[in-house]
């Protein structure tokens, strides 16, 4: 990968006696890394030059693989004792091959938590919606409970998503 950028004329902004002090520019250069670049550490060489000087610098750049994402649009809901609610989870796969996720909901006393699809396959460069069902038992304690759902991809990447479930007492009819 290479990129050339013209920074502009370097000239002193003070006077003729300190040309070597103030003749500098700073620029940010963005590189476009191809999607199929293998993750790893790469050596990057930067060369700046003008008519009277050349400066070369070598540094390391870390390229990480494109990571899948787990996105919950809503992370808090209220449920009455004895009733249930569902949370949506979007599994996003920006990779160029299919990713298989295993959904592992945590347990909380008084709440029954289950994934509607414990194993989800998401095709390349797409996303899929799945749901987490939460049912409050008749004797679930009132208050806010935190449920953690782990999503494990076939590559071993684990991402945890937390949901807040506010349990309210069932009002007798």
CSV table of C-alpha atoms in Angstrom, one decimal:
chain,number,residue,atom,x,y,z
A,1,UNK,CA,0.0,0.0,0.0
A,2,UNK,CA,1.4,3.4,-0.8
A,3,UNK,CA,0.0,6.9,-0.9
A,4,UNK,CA,1.5,10.2,-2.0
A,5,UNK,CA,0.3,13.5,-0.5
A,6,UNK,CA,1.4,17.0,-1.4
A,7,UNK,CA,1.6,19.0,1.9
A,8,UNK,CA,2.4,22.4,0.3
A,9,UNK,CA,5.3,24.8,0.3
A,10,UNK,CA,7.2,25.0,3.6
A,11,UNK,CA,8.1,28.5,4.4
A,12,UNK,CA,9.0,30.5,7.5
A,13,UNK,CA,6.3,32.5,9.1
A,14,UNK,CA,8.7,34.6,11.3
A,15,UNK,CA,11.7,36.0,9.5
A,16,UNK,CA,14.7,35.0,7.4
A,17,UNK,CA,16.9,34.1,10.5
A,18,UNK,CA,15.0,31.1,11.8
A,19,UNK,CA,14.0,29.2,8.6
A,20,UNK,CA,15.1,25.9,10.1
A,21,UNK,CA,12.8,26.3,13.1
A,22,UNK,CA,9.4,27.2,11.7
A,23,UNK,CA,9.3,25.5,8.3
A,24,UNK,CA,7.2,22.5,9.2
A,25,UNK,CA,3.7,21.2,8.5
A,26,UNK,CA,1.7,18.5,10.1
A,27,UNK,CA,-0.8,16.4,8.2
A,28,UNK,CA,-2.9,13.2,8.9
A,29,UNK,CA,-2.8,10.7,6.1
A,30,UNK,CA,-5.5,8.0,6.0
A,31,UNK,CA,-4.6,4.7,4.4
A,32,UNK,CA,-7.2,2.4,3.0
A,33,UNK,CA,-6.4,-1.2,4.1
A,34,UNK,CA,-7.8,-3.8,1.7
A,35,UNK,CA,-10.6,-5.9,3.3
A,36,UNK,CA,-8.7,-9.2,2.7
A,37,UNK,CA,-5.5,-8.1,4.4
A,38,UNK,CA,-4.3,-10.7,6.8
A,39,UNK,CA,-4.3,-9.6,10.5
A,40,UNK,CA,-0.9,-9.0,11.9
A,41,UNK,CA,1.9,-6.5,12.5
A,42,UNK,CA,3.2,-4.6,9.5
A,43,UNK,CA,6.1,-2.3,9.0
A,44,UNK,CA,5.3,1.1,7.6
A,45,UNK,CA,7.8,3.4,6.1
A,46,UNK,CA,7.0,7.2,5.9
A,47,UNK,CA,9.2,9.4,3.7
A,48,UNK,CA,8.9,13.2,3.6
A,49,UNK,CA,11.1,15.1,1.2
A,50,UNK,CA,11.6,18.5,-0.3
A,51,UNK,CA,14.2,19.9,-2.7
A,52,UNK,CA,16.8,20.1,0.0
A,53,UNK,CA,16.1,17.2,2.4
A,54,UNK,CA,14.7,13.7,2.8
A,55,UNK,CA,13.4,12.3,6.1
A,56,UNK,CA,12.5,8.6,6.4
A,57,UNK,CA,10.8,7.0,9.4
A,58,UNK,CA,9.8,3.4,10.0
A,59,UNK,CA,7.1,2.3,12.4
A,60,UNK,CA,4.8,-0.7,13.1
A,61,UNK,CA,1.1,-0.8,12.2
A,62,UNK,CA,-1.3,-3.4,13.7
A,63,UNK,CA,-4.0,-4.7,11.4
A,64,UNK,CA,-6.8,-6.5,13.1
A,65,UNK,CA,-9.4,-8.6,11.4
A,66,UNK,CA,-12.9,-7.3,10.7
A,67,UNK,CA,-14.8,-8.1,13.8
A,68,UNK,CA,-18.4,-9.2,14.1
A,69,UNK,CA,-20.7,-7.2,16.3
A,70,UNK,CA,-23.6,-7.9,18.6
A,71,UNK,CA,-26.0,-4.9,18.8
A,72,UNK,CA,-29.0,-4.7,21.1
A,73,UNK,CA,-31.3,-1.9,20.1
A,74,UNK,CA,-33.1,-1.8,23.5
A,75,UNK,CA,-31.3,-2.8,26.7
A,76,UNK,CA,-34.0,-2.2,29.3
A,77,UNK,CA,-37.6,-3.3,29.7
A,78,UNK,CA,-40.2,-3.7,32.4
A,79,UNK,CA,-42.0,-7.0,33.1
A,80,UNK,CA,-44.8,-7.9,35.5
A,81,UNK,CA,-44.4,-11.0,37.7
A,82,UNK,CA,-45.7,-14.0,35.8
A,83,UNK,CA,-45.3,-12.4,32.4
A,84,UNK,CA,-42.6,-12.3,29.7
A,85,UNK,CA,-40.8,-9.9,27.4
A,86,UNK,CA,-38.3,-10.2,24.6
A,87,UNK,CA,-35.1,-8.4,23.7
A,88,UNK,CA,-33.8,-8.2,20.2
A,89,UNK,CA,-30.2,-8.8,19.3
A,90,UNK,CA,-28.7,-8.0,15.9
A,91,UNK,CA,-25.7,-10.2,15.0
A,92,UNK,CA,-23.7,-8.3,12.4
A,93,UNK,CA,-21.2,-10.1,10.2
A,94,UNK,CA,-19.0,-7.8,8.1
A,95,UNK,CA,-16.7,-10.6,7.1
A,96,UNK,CA,-16.5,-12.3,3.7
A,97,UNK,CA,-17.5,-15.7,5.1
A,98,UNK,CA,-20.3,-17.0,7.2
A,99,UNK,CA,-20.1,-16.8,11.0
A,100,UNK,CA,-21.9,-19.2,13.4
A,101,UNK,CA,-22.8,-17.8,16.8
A,102,UNK,CA,-23.8,-19.6,19.9
A,103,UNK,CA,-26.1,-17.6,22.2
A,104,UNK,CA,-25.5,-18.3,25.9
A,105,UNK,CA,-27.9,-16.4,28.2
A,106,UNK,CA,-26.9,-16.1,31.9
A,107,UNK,CA,-29.3,-17.0,34.7
A,108,UNK,CA,-30.9,-14.7,37.2
A,109,UNK,CA,-32.9,-16.0,40.2
A,110,UNK,CA,-36.7,-15.6,39.5
A,111,UNK,CA,-36.2,-15.1,35.8
A,112,UNK,CA,-36.3,-17.7,33.0
A,113,UNK,CA,-34.0,-16.5,30.2
A,114,UNK,CA,-33.6,-18.3,26.9
A,115,UNK,CA,-32.4,-17.6,23.4
A,116,UNK,CA,-35.1,-18.3,20.7
A,117,UNK,CA,-32.2,-19.6,18.5
A,118,UNK,CA,-29.3,-20.9,20.6
A,119,UNK,CA,-27.2,-21.3,17.4
A,120,UNK,CA,-27.4,-18.7,14.7
A,121,UNK,CA,-25.6,-18.7,11.3
A,122,UNK,CA,-25.1,-15.3,9.7
A,123,UNK,CA,-24.1,-15.2,6.1
A,124,UNK,CA,-21.2,-13.1,4.8
A,125,UNK,CA,-21.6,-9.4,4.8
A,126,UNK,CA,-25.0,-9.4,6.4
A,127,UNK,CA,-26.8,-9.4,9.7
A,128,UNK,CA,-29.5,-11.4,11.5
A,129,UNK,CA,-32.0,-10.6,14.2
A,130,UNK,CA,-32.5,-13.1,17.1
A,131,UNK,CA,-34.4,-12.8,20.3
A,132,UNK,CA,-33.9,-13.4,24.0
A,133,UNK,CA,-37.1,-14.3,25.9
A,134,UNK,CA,-37.3,-13.3,29.6
A,135,UNK,CA,-40.1,-14.6,31.8
A,136,UNK,CA,-40.5,-13.4,35.4
A,137,UNK,CA,-41.7,-16.1,37.7
A,138,UNK,CA,-44.7,-15.4,39.9
A,139,UNK,CA,-42.4,-14.9,42.9
A,140,UNK,CA,-39.6,-12.9,41.2
A,141,UNK,CA,-38.3,-10.2,43.4
A,142,UNK,CA,-39.3,-6.7,42.4
A,143,UNK,CA,-36.6,-4.4,41.2
A,144,UNK,CA,-34.0,-4.2,38.4
A,145,UNK,CA,-32.2,-7.4,37.5
A,146,UNK,CA,-29.2,-7.5,35.1
A,147,UNK,CA,-29.1,-10.4,32.6
A,148,UNK,CA,-25.9,-11.0,30.7
A,149,UNK,CA,-26.0,-12.8,27.3
A,150,UNK,CA,-22.8,-14.1,25.8
A,151,UNK,CA,-22.4,-14.6,22.1
A,152,UNK,CA,-19.6,-16.8,21.0
A,153,UNK,CA,-18.6,-16.9,17.4
A,154,UNK,CA,-17.1,-19.9,15.7
A,155,UNK,CA,-13.7,-18.2,15.7
A,156,UNK,CA,-13.8,-18.1,19.5
A,157,UNK,CA,-14.7,-14.3,19.8
A,158,UNK,CA,-17.0,-13.8,22.8
A,159,UNK,CA,-19.0,-10.6,23.3
A,160,UNK,CA,-21.2,-10.0,26.3
A,161,UNK,CA,-24.4,-8.0,26.1
A,162,UNK,CA,-26.3,-6.9,29.3
A,163,UNK,CA,-30.0,-6.3,29.7
A,164,UNK,CA,-31.8,-4.6,32.5
A,165,UNK,CA,-35.2,-6.2,33.4
A,166,UNK,CA,-37.3,-4.2,35.8
A,167,UNK,CA,-39.7,-6.6,37.6
A,168,UNK,CA,-42.9,-5.1,38.9
A,169,UNK,CA,-45.3,-6.8,41.3
A,170,UNK,CA,-48.4,-8.4,39.8
A,171,UNK,CA,-51.5,-6.4,40.9
A,172,UNK,CA,-54.3,-8.8,41.9
A,173,UNK,CA,-57.4,-8.5,39.6
